[in-house]
PDB file of C-alpha atoms in Angstrom:
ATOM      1  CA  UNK D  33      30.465   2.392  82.985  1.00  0.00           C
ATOM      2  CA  UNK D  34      33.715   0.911  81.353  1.00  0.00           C
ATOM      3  CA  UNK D  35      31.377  -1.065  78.625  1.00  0.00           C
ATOM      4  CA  UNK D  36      29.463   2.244  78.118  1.00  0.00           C
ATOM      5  CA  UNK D  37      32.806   4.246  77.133  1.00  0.00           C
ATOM      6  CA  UNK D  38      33.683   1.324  74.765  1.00  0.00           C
ATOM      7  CA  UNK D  39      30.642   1.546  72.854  1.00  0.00           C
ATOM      8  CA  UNK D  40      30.908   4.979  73.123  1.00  0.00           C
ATOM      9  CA  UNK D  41      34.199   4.863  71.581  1.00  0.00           C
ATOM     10  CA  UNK D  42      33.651   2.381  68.934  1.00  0.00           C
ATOM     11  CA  UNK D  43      30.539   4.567  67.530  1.00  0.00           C
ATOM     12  CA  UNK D  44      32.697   7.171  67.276  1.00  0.00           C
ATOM     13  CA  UNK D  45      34.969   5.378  65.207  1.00  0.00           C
ATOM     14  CA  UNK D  46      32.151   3.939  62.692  1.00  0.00           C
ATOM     15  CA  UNK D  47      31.028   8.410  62.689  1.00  0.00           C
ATOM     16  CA  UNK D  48      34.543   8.930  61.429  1.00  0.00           C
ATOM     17  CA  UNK D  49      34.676   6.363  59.081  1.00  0.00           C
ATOM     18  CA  UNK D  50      31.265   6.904  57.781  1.00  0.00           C
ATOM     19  CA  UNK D  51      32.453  10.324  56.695  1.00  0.00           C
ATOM     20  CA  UNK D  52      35.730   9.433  55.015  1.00  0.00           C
ATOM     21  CA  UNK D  53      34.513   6.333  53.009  1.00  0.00           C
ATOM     22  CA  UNK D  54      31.391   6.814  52.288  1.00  0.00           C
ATOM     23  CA  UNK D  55      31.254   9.666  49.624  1.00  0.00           C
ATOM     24  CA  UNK D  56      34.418   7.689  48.474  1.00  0.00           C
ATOM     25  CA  UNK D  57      32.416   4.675  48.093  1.00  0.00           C
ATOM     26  CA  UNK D  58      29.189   6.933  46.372  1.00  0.00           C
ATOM     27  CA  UNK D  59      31.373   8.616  44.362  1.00  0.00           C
ATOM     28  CA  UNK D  60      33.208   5.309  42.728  1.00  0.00           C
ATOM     29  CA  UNK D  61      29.357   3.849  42.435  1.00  0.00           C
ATOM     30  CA  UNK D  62      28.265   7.450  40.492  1.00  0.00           C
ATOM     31  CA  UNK D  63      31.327   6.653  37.985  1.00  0.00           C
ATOM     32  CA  UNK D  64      30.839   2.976  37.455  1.00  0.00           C
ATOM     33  CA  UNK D  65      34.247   1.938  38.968  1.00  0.00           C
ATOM     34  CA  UNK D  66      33.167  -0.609  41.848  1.00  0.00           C
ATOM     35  CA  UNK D  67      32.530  -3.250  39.882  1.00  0.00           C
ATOM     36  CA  UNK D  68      36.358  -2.720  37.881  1.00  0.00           C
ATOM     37  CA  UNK D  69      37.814  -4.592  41.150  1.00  0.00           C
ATOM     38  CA  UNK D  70      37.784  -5.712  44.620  1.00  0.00           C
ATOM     39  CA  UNK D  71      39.717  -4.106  47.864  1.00  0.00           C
ATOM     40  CA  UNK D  72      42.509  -6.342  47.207  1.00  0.00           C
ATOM     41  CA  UNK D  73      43.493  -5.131  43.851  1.00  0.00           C
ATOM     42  CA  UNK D  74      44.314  -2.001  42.398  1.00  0.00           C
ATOM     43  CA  UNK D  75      41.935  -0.842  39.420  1.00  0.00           C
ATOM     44  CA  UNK D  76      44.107  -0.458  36.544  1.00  0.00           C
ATOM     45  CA  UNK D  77      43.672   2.725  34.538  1.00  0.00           C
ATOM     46  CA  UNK D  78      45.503   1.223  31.335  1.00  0.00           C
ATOM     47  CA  UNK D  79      43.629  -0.888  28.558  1.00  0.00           C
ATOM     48  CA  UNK D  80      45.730  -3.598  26.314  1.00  0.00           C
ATOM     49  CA  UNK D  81      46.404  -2.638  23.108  1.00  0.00           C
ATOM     50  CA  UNK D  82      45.061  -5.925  21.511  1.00  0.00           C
ATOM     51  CA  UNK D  83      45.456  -4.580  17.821  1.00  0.00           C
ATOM     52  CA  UNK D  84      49.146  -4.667  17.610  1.00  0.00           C
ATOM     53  CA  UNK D  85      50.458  -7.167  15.506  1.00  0.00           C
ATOM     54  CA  UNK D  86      54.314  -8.291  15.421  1.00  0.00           C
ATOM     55  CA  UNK D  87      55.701  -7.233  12.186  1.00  0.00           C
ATOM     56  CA  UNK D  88      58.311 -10.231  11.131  1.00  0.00           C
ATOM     57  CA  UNK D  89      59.676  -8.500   8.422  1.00  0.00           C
ATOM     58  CA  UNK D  90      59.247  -7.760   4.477  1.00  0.00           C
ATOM     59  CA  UNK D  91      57.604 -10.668   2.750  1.00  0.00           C
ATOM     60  CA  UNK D  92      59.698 -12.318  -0.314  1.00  0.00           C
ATOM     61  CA  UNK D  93      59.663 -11.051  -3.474  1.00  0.00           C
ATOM     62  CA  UNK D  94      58.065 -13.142  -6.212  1.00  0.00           C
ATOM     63  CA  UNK D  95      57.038 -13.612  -9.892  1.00  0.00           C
ATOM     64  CA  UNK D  96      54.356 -16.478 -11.365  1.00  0.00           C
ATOM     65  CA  UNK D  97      51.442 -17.325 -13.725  1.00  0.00           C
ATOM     66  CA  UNK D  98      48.297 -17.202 -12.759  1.00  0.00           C
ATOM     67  CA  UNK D  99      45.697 -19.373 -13.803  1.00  0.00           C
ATOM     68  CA  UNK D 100      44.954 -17.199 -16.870  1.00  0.00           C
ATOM     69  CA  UNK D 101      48.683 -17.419 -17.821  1.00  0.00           C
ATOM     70  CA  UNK D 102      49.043 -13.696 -16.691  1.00  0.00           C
ATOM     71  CA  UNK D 103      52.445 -12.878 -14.431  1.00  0.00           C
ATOM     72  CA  UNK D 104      51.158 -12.026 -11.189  1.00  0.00           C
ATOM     73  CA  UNK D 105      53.675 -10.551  -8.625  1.00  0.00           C
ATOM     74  CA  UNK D 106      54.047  -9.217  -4.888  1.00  0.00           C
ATOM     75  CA  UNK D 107      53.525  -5.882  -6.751  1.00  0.00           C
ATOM     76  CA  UNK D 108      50.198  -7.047  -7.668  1.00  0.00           C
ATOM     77  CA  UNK D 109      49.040  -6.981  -3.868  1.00  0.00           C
ATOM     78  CA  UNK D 110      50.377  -3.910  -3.376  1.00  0.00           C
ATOM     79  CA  UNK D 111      48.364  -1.929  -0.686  1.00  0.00           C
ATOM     80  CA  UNK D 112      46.416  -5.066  -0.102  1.00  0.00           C
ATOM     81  CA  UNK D 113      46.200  -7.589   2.816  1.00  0.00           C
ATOM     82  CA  UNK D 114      46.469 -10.730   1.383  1.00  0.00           C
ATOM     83  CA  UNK D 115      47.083 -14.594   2.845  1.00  0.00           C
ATOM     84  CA  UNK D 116      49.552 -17.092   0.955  1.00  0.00           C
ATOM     85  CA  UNK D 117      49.971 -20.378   1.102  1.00  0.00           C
ATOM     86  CA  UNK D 118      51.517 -23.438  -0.851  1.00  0.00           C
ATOM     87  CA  UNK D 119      49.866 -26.262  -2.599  1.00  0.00           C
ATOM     88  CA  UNK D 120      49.450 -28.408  -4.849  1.00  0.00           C
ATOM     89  CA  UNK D 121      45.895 -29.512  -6.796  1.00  0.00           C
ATOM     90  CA  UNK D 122      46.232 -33.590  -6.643  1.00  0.00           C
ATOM     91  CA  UNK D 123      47.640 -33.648  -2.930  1.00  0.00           C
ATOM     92  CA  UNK D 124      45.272 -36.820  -1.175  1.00  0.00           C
ATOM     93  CA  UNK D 125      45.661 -34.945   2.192  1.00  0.00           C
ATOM     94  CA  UNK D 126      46.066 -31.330   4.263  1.00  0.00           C
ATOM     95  CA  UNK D 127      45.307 -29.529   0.968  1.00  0.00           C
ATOM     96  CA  UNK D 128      41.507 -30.221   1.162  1.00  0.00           C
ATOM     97  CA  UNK D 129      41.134 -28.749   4.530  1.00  0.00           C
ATOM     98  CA  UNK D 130      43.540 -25.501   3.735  1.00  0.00           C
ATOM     99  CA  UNK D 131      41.334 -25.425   0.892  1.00  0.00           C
ATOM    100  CA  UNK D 132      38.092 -24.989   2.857  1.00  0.00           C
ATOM    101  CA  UNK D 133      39.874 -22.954   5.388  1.00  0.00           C
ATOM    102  CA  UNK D 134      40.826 -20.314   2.804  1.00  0.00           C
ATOM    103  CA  UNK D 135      37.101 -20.747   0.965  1.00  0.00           C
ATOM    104  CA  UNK D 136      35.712 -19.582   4.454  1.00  0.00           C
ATOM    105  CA  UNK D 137      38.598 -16.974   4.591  1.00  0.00           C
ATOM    106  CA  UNK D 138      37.610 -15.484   1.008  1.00  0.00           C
ATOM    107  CA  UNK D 139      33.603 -15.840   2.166  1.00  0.00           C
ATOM    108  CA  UNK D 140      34.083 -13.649   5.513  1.00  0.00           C
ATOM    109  CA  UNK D 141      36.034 -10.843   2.923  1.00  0.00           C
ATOM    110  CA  UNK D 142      34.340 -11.281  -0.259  1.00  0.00           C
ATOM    111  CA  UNK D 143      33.839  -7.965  -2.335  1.00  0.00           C
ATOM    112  CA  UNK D 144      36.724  -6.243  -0.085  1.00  0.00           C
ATOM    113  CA  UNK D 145      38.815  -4.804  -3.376  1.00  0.00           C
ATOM    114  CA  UNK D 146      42.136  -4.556  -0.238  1.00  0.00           C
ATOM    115  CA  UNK D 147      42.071  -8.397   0.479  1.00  0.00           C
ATOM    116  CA  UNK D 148      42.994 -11.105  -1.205  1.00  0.00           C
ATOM    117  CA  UNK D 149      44.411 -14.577  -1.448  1.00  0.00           C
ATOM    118  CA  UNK D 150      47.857 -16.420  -3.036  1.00  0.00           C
ATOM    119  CA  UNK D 151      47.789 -20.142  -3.714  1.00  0.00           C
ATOM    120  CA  UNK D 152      51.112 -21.214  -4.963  1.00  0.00           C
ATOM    121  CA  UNK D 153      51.743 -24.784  -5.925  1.00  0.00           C
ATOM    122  CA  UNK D 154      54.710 -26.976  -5.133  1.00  0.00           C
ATOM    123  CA  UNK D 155      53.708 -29.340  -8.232  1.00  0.00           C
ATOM    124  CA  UNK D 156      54.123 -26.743 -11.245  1.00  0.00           C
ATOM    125  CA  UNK D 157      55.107 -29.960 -13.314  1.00  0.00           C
ATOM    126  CA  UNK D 158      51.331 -30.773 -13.164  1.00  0.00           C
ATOM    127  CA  UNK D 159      49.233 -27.810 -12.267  1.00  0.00           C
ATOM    128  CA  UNK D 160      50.103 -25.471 -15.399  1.00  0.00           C
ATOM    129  CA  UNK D 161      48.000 -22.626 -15.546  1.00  0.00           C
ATOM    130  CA  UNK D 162      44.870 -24.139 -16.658  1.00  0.00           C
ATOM    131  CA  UNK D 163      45.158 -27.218 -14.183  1.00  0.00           C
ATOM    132  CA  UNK D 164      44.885 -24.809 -11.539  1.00  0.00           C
ATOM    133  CA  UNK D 165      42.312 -22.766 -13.462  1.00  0.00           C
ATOM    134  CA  UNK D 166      39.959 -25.603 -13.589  1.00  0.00           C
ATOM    135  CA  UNK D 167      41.110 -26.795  -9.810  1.00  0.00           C
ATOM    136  CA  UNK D 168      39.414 -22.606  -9.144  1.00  0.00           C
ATOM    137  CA  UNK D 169      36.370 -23.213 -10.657  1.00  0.00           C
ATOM    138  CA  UNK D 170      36.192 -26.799  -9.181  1.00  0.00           C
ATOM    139  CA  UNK D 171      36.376 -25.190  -5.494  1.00  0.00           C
ATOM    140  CA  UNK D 172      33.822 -22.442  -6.681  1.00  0.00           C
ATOM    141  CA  UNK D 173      36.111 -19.628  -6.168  1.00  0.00           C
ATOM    142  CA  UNK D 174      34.902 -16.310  -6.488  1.00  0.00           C
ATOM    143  CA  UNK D 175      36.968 -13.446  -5.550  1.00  0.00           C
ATOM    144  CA  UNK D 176      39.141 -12.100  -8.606  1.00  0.00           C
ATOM    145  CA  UNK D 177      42.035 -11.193  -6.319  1.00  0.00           C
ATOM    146  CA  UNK D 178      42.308 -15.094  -5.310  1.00  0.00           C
ATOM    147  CA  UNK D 179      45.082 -16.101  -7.595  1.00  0.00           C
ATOM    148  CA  UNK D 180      46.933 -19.702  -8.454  1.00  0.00           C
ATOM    149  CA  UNK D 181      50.052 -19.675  -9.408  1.00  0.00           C
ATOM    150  CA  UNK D 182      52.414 -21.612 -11.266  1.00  0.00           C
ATOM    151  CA  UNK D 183      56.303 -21.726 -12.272  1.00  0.00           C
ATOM    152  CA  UNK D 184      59.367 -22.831 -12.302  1.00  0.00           C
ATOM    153  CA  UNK D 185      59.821 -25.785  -9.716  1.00  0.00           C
ATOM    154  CA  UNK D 186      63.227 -24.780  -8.139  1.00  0.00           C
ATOM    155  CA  UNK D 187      61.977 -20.915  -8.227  1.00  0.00           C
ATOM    156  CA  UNK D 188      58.906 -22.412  -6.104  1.00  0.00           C
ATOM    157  CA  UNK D 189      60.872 -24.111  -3.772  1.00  0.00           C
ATOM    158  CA  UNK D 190      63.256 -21.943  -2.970  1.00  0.00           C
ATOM    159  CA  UNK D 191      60.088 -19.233  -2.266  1.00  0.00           C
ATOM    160  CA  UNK D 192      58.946 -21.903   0.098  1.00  0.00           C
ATOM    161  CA  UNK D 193      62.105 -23.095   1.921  1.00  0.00           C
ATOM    162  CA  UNK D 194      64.407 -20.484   1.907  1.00  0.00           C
ATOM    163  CA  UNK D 195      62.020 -17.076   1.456  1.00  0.00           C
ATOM    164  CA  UNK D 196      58.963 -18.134   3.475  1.00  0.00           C
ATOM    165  CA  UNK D 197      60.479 -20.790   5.496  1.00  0.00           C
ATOM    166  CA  UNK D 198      57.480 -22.664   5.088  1.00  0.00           C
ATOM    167  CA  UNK D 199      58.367 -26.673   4.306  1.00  0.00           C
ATOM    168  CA  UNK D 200      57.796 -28.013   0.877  1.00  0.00           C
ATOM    169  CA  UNK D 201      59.624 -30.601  -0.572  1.00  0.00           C
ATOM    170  CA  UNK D 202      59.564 -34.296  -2.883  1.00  0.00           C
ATOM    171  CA  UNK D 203      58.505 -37.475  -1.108  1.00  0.00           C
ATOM    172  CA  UNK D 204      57.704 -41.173  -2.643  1.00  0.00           C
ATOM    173  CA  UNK D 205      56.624 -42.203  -0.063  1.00  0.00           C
ATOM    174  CA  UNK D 206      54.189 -39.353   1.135  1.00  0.00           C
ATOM    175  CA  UNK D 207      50.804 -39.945  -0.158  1.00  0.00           C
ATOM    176  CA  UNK D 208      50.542 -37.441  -4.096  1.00  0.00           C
ATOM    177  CA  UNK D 209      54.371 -37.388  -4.059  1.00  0.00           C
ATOM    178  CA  UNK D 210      54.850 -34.196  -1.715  1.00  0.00           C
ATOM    179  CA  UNK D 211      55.221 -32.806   1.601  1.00  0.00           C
ATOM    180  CA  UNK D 212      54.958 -29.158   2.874  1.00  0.00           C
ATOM    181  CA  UNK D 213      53.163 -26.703   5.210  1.00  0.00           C
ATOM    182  CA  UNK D 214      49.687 -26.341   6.450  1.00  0.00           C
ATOM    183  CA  UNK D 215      50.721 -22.848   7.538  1.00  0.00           C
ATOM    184  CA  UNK D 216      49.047 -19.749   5.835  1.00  0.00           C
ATOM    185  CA  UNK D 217      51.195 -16.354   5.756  1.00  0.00           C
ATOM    186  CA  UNK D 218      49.677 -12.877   6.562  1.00  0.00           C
ATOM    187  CA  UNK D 219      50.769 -10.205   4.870  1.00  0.00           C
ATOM    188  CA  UNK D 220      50.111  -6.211   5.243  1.00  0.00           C
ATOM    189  CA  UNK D 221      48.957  -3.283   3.182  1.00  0.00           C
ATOM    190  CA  UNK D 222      53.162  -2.577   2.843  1.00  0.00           C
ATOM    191  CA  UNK D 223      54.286  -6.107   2.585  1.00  0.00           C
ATOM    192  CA  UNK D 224      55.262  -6.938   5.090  1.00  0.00           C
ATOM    193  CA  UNK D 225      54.304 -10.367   7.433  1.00  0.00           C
ATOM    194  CA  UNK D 226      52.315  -9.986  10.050  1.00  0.00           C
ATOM    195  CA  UNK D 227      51.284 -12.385  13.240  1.00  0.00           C
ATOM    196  CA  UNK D 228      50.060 -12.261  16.600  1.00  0.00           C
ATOM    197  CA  UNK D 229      51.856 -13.402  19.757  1.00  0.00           C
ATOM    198  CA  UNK D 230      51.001 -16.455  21.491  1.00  0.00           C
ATOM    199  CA  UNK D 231      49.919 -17.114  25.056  1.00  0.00           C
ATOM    200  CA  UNK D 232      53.621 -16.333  26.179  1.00  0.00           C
ATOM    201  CA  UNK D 233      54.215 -13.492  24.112  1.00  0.00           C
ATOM    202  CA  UNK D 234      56.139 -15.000  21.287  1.00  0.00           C
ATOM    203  CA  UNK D 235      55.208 -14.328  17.810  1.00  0.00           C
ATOM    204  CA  UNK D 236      53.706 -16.828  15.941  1.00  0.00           C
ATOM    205  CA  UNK D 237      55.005 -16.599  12.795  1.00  0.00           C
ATOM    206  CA  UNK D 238      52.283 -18.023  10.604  1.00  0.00           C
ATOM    207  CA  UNK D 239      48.879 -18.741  10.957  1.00  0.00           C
ATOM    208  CA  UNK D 240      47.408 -23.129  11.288  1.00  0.00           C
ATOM    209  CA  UNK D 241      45.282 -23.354   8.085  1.00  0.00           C
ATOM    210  CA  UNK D 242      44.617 -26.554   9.601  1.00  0.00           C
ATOM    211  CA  UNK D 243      42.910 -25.514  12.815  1.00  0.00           C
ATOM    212  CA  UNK D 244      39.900 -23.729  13.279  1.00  0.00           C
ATOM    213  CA  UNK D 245      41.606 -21.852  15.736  1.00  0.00           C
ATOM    214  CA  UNK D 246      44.246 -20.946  13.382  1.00  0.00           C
ATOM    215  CA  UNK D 247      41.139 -19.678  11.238  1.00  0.00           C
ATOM    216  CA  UNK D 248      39.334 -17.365  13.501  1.00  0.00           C
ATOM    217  CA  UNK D 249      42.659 -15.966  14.244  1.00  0.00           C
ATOM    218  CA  UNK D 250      43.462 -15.154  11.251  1.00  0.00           C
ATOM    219  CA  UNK D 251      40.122 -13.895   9.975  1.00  0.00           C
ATOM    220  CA  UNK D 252      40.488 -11.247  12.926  1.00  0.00           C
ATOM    221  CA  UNK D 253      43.872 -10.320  12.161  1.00  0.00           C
ATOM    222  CA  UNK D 254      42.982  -9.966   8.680  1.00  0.00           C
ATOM    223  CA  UNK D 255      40.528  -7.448   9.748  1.00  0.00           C
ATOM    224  CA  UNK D 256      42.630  -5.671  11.839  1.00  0.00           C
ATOM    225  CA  UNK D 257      45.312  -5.013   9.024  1.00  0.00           C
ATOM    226  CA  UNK D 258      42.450  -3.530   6.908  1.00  0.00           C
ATOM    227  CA  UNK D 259      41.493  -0.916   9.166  1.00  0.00           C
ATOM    228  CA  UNK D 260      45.307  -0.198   9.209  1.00  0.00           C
TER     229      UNK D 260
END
Protein backbone atom coordinates (compact mmCIF):
# COMPACT_ATOMS: atom_id res chain seq x y z
CA UNK A 1 0.00 0.00 0.00
CA UNK A 2 2.95 2.31 1.18
CA UNK A 3 4.88 1.55 -2.36
CA UNK A 4 1.54 2.27 -4.15
CA UNK A 5 1.24 5.93 -2.53
CA UNK A 6 4.93 6.51 -3.52
CA UNK A 7 4.42 5.88 -7.02
CA UNK A 8 1.41 7.55 -6.72
CA UNK A 9 3.15 10.49 -5.49
CA UNK A 10 6.08 10.56 -7.69
CA UNK A 11 3.65 10.52 -10.93
CA UNK A 12 2.18 13.30 -9.65
CA UNK A 13 5.23 15.11 -9.46
CA UNK A 14 6.46 14.18 -13.20
CA UNK A 15 2.19 15.65 -14.10
CA UNK A 16 3.34 18.87 -12.52
CA UNK A 17 6.47 19.14 -14.03
CA UNK A 18 5.34 18.06 -17.37
CA UNK A 19 3.13 21.12 -17.38
CA UNK A 20 5.59 23.77 -16.23
CA UNK A 21 8.61 22.72 -18.44
CA UNK A 22 7.42 21.44 -21.16
CA UNK A 23 5.84 24.37 -23.21
CA UNK A 24 9.02 26.09 -21.74
CA UNK A 25 11.13 23.60 -23.36
CA UNK A 26 8.71 23.73 -26.91
CA UNK A 27 8.68 27.14 -26.82
CA UNK A 28 12.75 27.68 -26.61
CA UNK A 29 12.87 24.73 -29.50
CA UNK A 30 10.05 26.98 -31.73
CA UNK A 31 12.66 30.04 -31.32
CA UNK A 32 15.90 28.27 -31.96
CA UNK A 33 17.39 28.98 -28.45
CA UNK A 34 18.23 25.31 -27.12
CA UNK A 35 21.03 24.83 -28.90
CA UNK A 36 22.54 28.71 -27.62
CA UNK A 37 23.49 26.72 -24.24
CA UNK A 38 23.21 24.04 -21.78
CA UNK A 39 21.29 24.05 -18.16
CA UNK A 40 24.40 25.12 -16.60
CA UNK A 41 24.86 28.36 -18.30
CA UNK A 42 22.92 31.29 -18.83
CA UNK A 43 22.19 32.17 -22.64
CA UNK A 44 23.59 35.47 -23.15
CA UNK A 45 21.39 37.97 -24.95
CA UNK A 46 24.45 40.34 -25.89
CA UNK A 47 26.67 39.83 -29.12
CA UNK A 48 30.53 41.20 -29.16
CA UNK A 49 31.06 44.05 -30.98
CA UNK A 50 34.06 42.58 -32.98
CA UNK A 51 34.34 45.73 -35.34
CA UNK A 52 35.70 48.13 -32.88
CA UNK A 53 39.07 49.02 -33.39
CA UNK A 54 41.36 50.94 -30.70
CA UNK A 55 42.05 54.30 -32.03
CA UNK A 56 45.90 55.12 -30.86
CA UNK A 57 45.81 58.47 -31.86
CA UNK A 58 46.43 60.96 -34.97
CA UNK A 59 49.05 59.57 -37.28
CA UNK A 60 52.28 61.95 -37.93
CA UNK A 61 52.29 64.47 -40.22
CA UNK A 62 54.57 64.12 -43.24
CA UNK A 63 55.96 65.50 -46.55
CA UNK A 64 58.11 63.32 -49.43
CA UNK A 65 58.73 62.52 -53.13
CA UNK A 66 57.24 60.02 -54.67
CA UNK A 67 58.66 57.98 -57.20
CA UNK A 68 57.61 60.44 -59.94
CA UNK A 69 59.37 63.25 -57.98
CA UNK A 70 55.83 64.59 -57.01
CA UNK A 71 55.43 65.74 -53.03
CA UNK A 72 53.10 63.37 -51.66
CA UNK A 73 51.72 64.10 -48.11
CA UNK A 74 49.34 62.71 -45.23
CA UNK A 75 46.92 65.13 -47.00
CA UNK A 76 47.17 63.04 -49.97
CA UNK A 77 45.37 60.03 -48.10
CA UNK A 78 42.96 62.06 -46.88
CA UNK A 79 39.60 60.12 -46.44
CA UNK A 80 41.49 57.02 -47.33
CA UNK A 81 42.58 53.88 -45.36
CA UNK A 82 45.93 53.40 -46.11
CA UNK A 83 48.98 51.02 -44.56
CA UNK A 84 52.65 52.50 -44.09
CA UNK A 85 55.61 51.08 -43.61
CA UNK A 86 59.49 51.75 -43.83
CA UNK A 87 62.04 50.41 -46.17
CA UNK A 88 64.58 50.48 -48.00
CA UNK A 89 65.07 48.91 -51.87
CA UNK A 90 68.69 47.04 -51.42
CA UNK A 91 67.88 45.63 -47.80
CA UNK A 92 69.24 41.54 -48.16
CA UNK A 93 66.53 40.64 -45.55
CA UNK A 94 62.76 41.39 -43.88
CA UNK A 95 62.12 43.80 -46.79
CA UNK A 96 61.40 40.96 -49.32
CA UNK A 97 58.79 39.39 -47.24
CA UNK A 98 57.03 42.96 -46.17
CA UNK A 99 57.25 43.35 -49.75
CA UNK A 100 55.10 40.33 -50.66
CA UNK A 101 53.00 40.89 -47.65
CA UNK A 102 51.93 44.35 -48.87
CA UNK A 103 51.74 42.92 -52.79
CA UNK A 104 49.02 40.49 -51.33
CA UNK A 105 47.64 43.48 -49.26
CA UNK A 106 47.30 45.77 -52.53
CA UNK A 107 45.87 42.38 -54.53
CA UNK A 108 42.92 41.71 -51.87
CA UNK A 109 42.04 45.87 -52.39
CA UNK A 110 43.00 46.54 -55.83
CA UNK A 111 40.68 49.10 -57.73
CA UNK A 112 39.32 50.37 -54.14
CA UNK A 113 39.93 54.39 -55.02
CA UNK A 114 39.68 54.67 -50.46
CA UNK A 115 42.76 52.33 -49.91
CA UNK A 116 46.03 52.62 -50.39
CA UNK A 117 49.62 51.97 -49.48
CA UNK A 118 52.94 54.20 -48.13
CA UNK A 119 56.41 52.76 -48.57
CA UNK A 120 58.89 55.09 -47.08
CA UNK A 121 62.56 54.33 -47.23
CA UNK A 122 65.17 54.65 -44.52
CA UNK A 123 68.01 54.76 -47.37
CA UNK A 124 66.96 58.12 -49.27
CA UNK A 125 70.83 58.43 -49.96
CA UNK A 126 70.24 55.58 -52.50
CA UNK A 127 66.64 55.16 -53.42
CA UNK A 128 66.01 58.75 -55.07
CA UNK A 129 62.88 58.90 -56.73
CA UNK A 130 63.57 56.89 -59.69
CA UNK A 131 65.47 54.06 -57.67
CA UNK A 132 62.33 53.45 -56.04
CA UNK A 133 60.38 54.00 -59.27
CA UNK A 134 62.13 51.23 -60.96
CA UNK A 135 62.20 49.06 -57.44
CA UNK A 136 57.74 49.63 -58.27
CA UNK A 137 57.81 48.35 -61.47
CA UNK A 138 60.36 45.60 -60.47
CA UNK A 139 57.70 44.25 -57.77
CA UNK A 140 54.88 44.71 -60.48
CA UNK A 141 52.99 47.19 -58.56
CA UNK A 142 49.81 48.24 -59.72
CA UNK A 143 47.65 50.36 -57.67
CA UNK A 144 48.28 54.23 -58.32
CA UNK A 145 47.62 55.09 -54.68
CA UNK A 146 50.76 52.75 -53.68
CA UNK A 147 53.37 55.40 -53.32
CA UNK A 148 57.44 55.33 -52.53
CA UNK A 149 58.78 57.88 -51.01
CA UNK A 150 61.92 59.55 -50.61
CA UNK A 151 63.66 62.55 -48.57
CA UNK A 152 65.64 63.95 -46.40
CA UNK A 153 67.45 61.22 -44.18
CA UNK A 154 67.13 62.88 -40.68
CA UNK A 155 63.37 64.03 -41.72
CA UNK A 156 62.91 60.08 -42.35
CA UNK A 157 64.21 59.07 -39.27
CA UNK A 158 62.81 61.13 -37.07
CA UNK A 159 59.15 60.03 -38.88
CA UNK A 160 60.26 56.57 -37.95
CA UNK A 161 61.69 56.86 -34.40
CA UNK A 162 60.17 59.58 -32.84
CA UNK A 163 56.57 60.02 -34.93
CA UNK A 164 55.76 56.36 -35.63
CA UNK A 165 57.86 54.78 -33.07
CA UNK A 166 58.65 52.24 -35.44
CA UNK A 167 62.73 51.33 -35.27
CA UNK A 168 64.94 52.41 -38.07
CA UNK A 169 68.32 53.18 -37.74
CA UNK A 170 72.36 52.76 -39.33
CA UNK A 171 74.15 49.47 -38.75
CA UNK A 172 77.67 48.11 -40.31
CA UNK A 173 77.29 45.36 -39.23
CA UNK A 174 73.57 44.49 -40.17
CA UNK A 175 73.43 42.87 -43.46
CA UNK A 176 72.57 46.32 -46.49
CA UNK A 177 73.77 48.72 -43.76
CA UNK A 178 70.30 49.14 -41.84
CA UNK A 179 68.02 48.03 -39.26
CA UNK A 180 64.29 48.86 -38.63
CA UNK A 181 60.72 47.50 -38.30
CA UNK A 182 58.81 44.75 -39.89
CA UNK A 183 55.71 46.43 -38.47
CA UNK A 184 53.06 47.92 -40.93
CA UNK A 185 50.83 50.96 -39.55
CA UNK A 186 47.01 51.21 -40.13
CA UNK A 187 45.64 54.22 -40.62
CA UNK A 188 41.80 55.52 -40.92
CA UNK A 189 39.59 57.48 -43.26
CA UNK A 190 40.48 60.66 -40.54
CA UNK A 191 44.03 59.81 -39.85
CA UNK A 192 44.18 58.49 -37.37
CA UNK A 193 46.02 54.80 -36.31
CA UNK A 194 44.10 52.14 -35.87
CA UNK A 195 44.72 48.39 -34.29
CA UNK A 196 43.00 45.63 -32.78
CA UNK A 197 43.46 44.28 -29.25
CA UNK A 198 45.23 41.20 -28.55
CA UNK A 199 44.17 38.03 -26.78
CA UNK A 200 44.31 40.04 -23.39
CA UNK A 201 42.76 43.06 -24.50
CA UNK A 202 45.72 45.25 -25.10
CA UNK A 203 46.07 47.11 -28.24
CA UNK A 204 48.43 46.10 -30.56
CA UNK A 205 49.78 48.94 -31.87
CA UNK A 206 50.91 47.88 -35.31
CA UNK A 207 50.29 45.18 -37.45
CA UNK A 208 53.53 41.93 -38.15
CA UNK A 209 54.17 42.44 -41.92
CA UNK A 210 56.20 39.55 -41.24
CA UNK A 211 53.58 37.02 -40.20
CA UNK A 212 50.87 35.72 -42.03
CA UNK A 213 48.91 36.20 -39.14
CA UNK A 214 49.83 39.73 -38.96
CA UNK A 215 48.46 39.71 -42.70
CA UNK A 216 45.04 38.32 -42.43
CA UNK A 217 44.65 40.63 -39.58
CA UNK A 218 45.27 43.35 -41.15
CA UNK A 219 43.53 42.65 -44.45
CA UNK A 220 40.28 42.37 -42.16
CA UNK A 221 40.86 45.40 -40.33
CA UNK A 222 41.50 47.14 -43.43
CA UNK A 223 38.11 46.17 -44.47
CA UNK A 224 36.50 47.08 -41.55
CA UNK A 225 37.82 50.79 -41.66
CA UNK A 226 36.33 51.01 -45.21
CA UNK A 227 32.93 50.31 -44.35
CA UNK A 228 33.54 53.02 -41.64
Amino acid sequence: MLKNKSYIGISFVILVFGIYAVPKIMDRIQNNDIVKGDRLDKVSTTSTNTSSLVKIGPAPKFELLNQDNIKISNETYKGKVYVLEFFFSTCPTICPKMNQSMLQIEKTFFGNPNFGIVSITIDPEHDNSKVLKEHRELLGVKSSNWNFLTGDKTYIFDLSNKGFNLYAGENNKAKGGFEHSGLFALIDKNGTIRCRKDDYGNPILYYDGLDKKGVRDIQQDIAILLKE
